[in-house]
PDB file of C-alpha atoms in Angstrom:
ATOM      1  CA  MET A   1       0.000   0.000   0.000  1.00 92.00           C
ATOM      2  CA  GLN A   2       1.248   3.419  -0.940  1.00 94.00           C
ATOM      3  CA  LYS A   3      -0.023   6.745   0.417  1.00 91.00           C
ATOM      4  CA  SER A   4      -0.497   8.490  -2.918  1.00 91.00           C
ATOM      5  CA  ARG A   5      -0.635   8.135  -6.673  1.00 93.00           C
ATOM      6  CA  GLU A   6       2.759   9.839  -6.839  1.00 94.00           C
ATOM      7  CA  ASP A   7       4.232   7.166  -4.542  1.00 94.00           C
ATOM      8  CA  VAL A   8       2.854   4.407  -6.798  1.00 95.00           C
ATOM      9  CA  ASP A   9       4.303   6.169  -9.862  1.00 96.00           C
ATOM     10  CA  ALA A  10       7.708   6.566  -8.169  1.00 97.00           C
ATOM     11  CA  LEU A  11       7.870   2.870  -7.269  1.00 97.00           C
ATOM     12  CA  TYR A  12       6.800   1.929 -10.803  1.00 97.00           C
ATOM     13  CA  LYS A  13       9.576   4.115 -12.248  1.00 97.00           C
ATOM     14  CA  ARG A  14      12.156   2.655  -9.856  1.00 97.00           C
ATOM     15  CA  LEU A  15      11.218  -0.952 -10.674  1.00 96.00           C
ATOM     16  CA  SER A  16      11.129  -0.222 -14.423  1.00 95.00           C
ATOM     17  CA  THR A  17      14.536   1.454 -14.290  1.00 96.00           C
ATOM     18  CA  ASP A  18      15.950  -1.513 -12.364  1.00 95.00           C
ATOM     19  CA  GLY A  19      14.832  -3.860 -15.153  1.00 92.00           C
ATOM     20  CA  TRP A  20      11.683  -5.368 -13.643  1.00 92.00           C
ATOM     21  CA  GLU A  21       8.883  -6.207 -16.069  1.00 89.00           C
ATOM     22  CA  VAL A  22       5.946  -4.225 -14.680  1.00 92.00           C
ATOM     23  CA  GLN A  23       2.562  -3.164 -16.013  1.00 91.00           C
ATOM     24  CA  ALA A  24       1.958   0.575 -16.278  1.00 95.00           C
ATOM     25  CA  PRO A  25      -0.056   2.051 -13.374  1.00 95.00           C
ATOM     26  CA  ARG A  26      -3.791   2.525 -13.971  1.00 94.00           C
ATOM     27  CA  ASP A  27      -7.049   3.262 -12.189  1.00 90.00           C
ATOM     28  CA  THR A  28      -8.488  -0.032 -10.930  1.00 86.00           C
ATOM     29  CA  HIS A  29     -11.630  -0.067  -8.783  1.00 81.00           C
ATOM     30  CA  GLY A  30     -10.959   3.473  -7.566  1.00 82.00           C
ATOM     31  CA  ALA A  31      -7.295   2.875  -6.679  1.00 90.00           C
ATOM     32  CA  TRP A  32      -4.139   3.744  -8.618  1.00 93.00           C
ATOM     33  CA  CYS A  33      -2.123   0.552  -9.006  1.00 94.00           C
ATOM     34  CA  PHE A  34       0.129  -1.741 -10.995  1.00 96.00           C
ATOM     35  CA  TYR A  35       1.157  -5.387 -10.803  1.00 94.00           C
ATOM     36  CA  PHE A  36       4.395  -7.273 -11.293  1.00 93.00           C
ATOM     37  CA  LYS A  37       5.783 -10.754 -10.815  1.00 91.00           C
ATOM     38  CA  ALA A  38       8.514 -10.897  -8.177  1.00 89.00           C
ATOM     39  CA  LYS A  39      11.270 -13.457  -7.716  1.00 88.00           C
ATOM     40  CA  GLY A  40       9.886 -16.797  -6.659  1.00 90.00           C
ATOM     41  CA  GLY A  41       6.814 -16.298  -8.846  1.00 90.00           C
ATOM     42  CA  TYR A  42       4.930 -14.076  -6.410  1.00 93.00           C
ATOM     43  CA  PHE A  43       2.379 -11.734  -8.014  1.00 92.00           C
ATOM     44  CA  ILE A  44       2.606  -8.311  -6.341  1.00 94.00           C
ATOM     45  CA  GLU A  45       0.084  -5.469  -6.380  1.00 94.00           C
ATOM     46  CA  VAL A  46       1.304  -1.942  -5.627  1.00 95.00           C
ATOM     47  CA  THR A  47      -1.678   0.294  -4.919  1.00 94.00           C
ATOM     48  CA  THR A  48      -3.167   3.278  -3.141  1.00 93.00           C
ATOM     49  CA  LEU A  49      -5.993   2.725  -0.691  1.00 86.00           C
ATOM     50  CA  THR A  50      -9.252   1.805  -2.394  1.00 74.00           C
ATOM     51  CA  PRO A  51     -12.225   3.796  -1.154  1.00 71.00           C
ATOM     52  CA  VAL A  52     -15.071   1.513  -0.073  1.00 60.00           C
ATOM     53  CA  ARG A  53     -18.648   2.641  -0.627  1.00 59.00           C
ATOM     54  CA  PRO A  54     -20.959   2.246   2.395  1.00 56.00           C
ATOM     55  CA  THR A  55     -23.200  -0.193   0.502  1.00 54.00           C
ATOM     56  CA  GLU A  56     -20.196  -2.415  -0.233  1.00 49.00           C
ATOM     57  CA  ALA A  57     -18.995  -2.375   3.371  1.00 48.00           C
ATOM     58  CA  TYR A  58     -22.407  -3.158   4.884  1.00 51.00           C
ATOM     59  CA  GLN A  59     -23.005  -6.927   5.045  1.00 54.00           C
ATOM     60  CA  GLY A  60     -26.471  -6.895   6.646  1.00 57.00           C
ATOM     61  CA  ASN A  61     -29.987  -6.200   5.433  1.00 54.00           C
ATOM     62  CA  LEU A  62     -30.284  -2.693   3.954  1.00 51.00           C
ATOM     63  CA  GLN A  63     -34.050  -2.433   4.755  1.00 51.00           C
TER      64      GLN A  63
END
């Protein structure tokens, strides 16, 4: 998790410059993020916090 879009962009630039194969950052479900495959085959998501709508957070009966 990164604090801002600029932080995500900076990490993307750093990884790209260091030779990592990374997808370009994009808006996904209200968050700014990108993905890459790390050593060992781990799939990593670098993202800002995703805002959650009240209706998505509420698990009970809305009536």
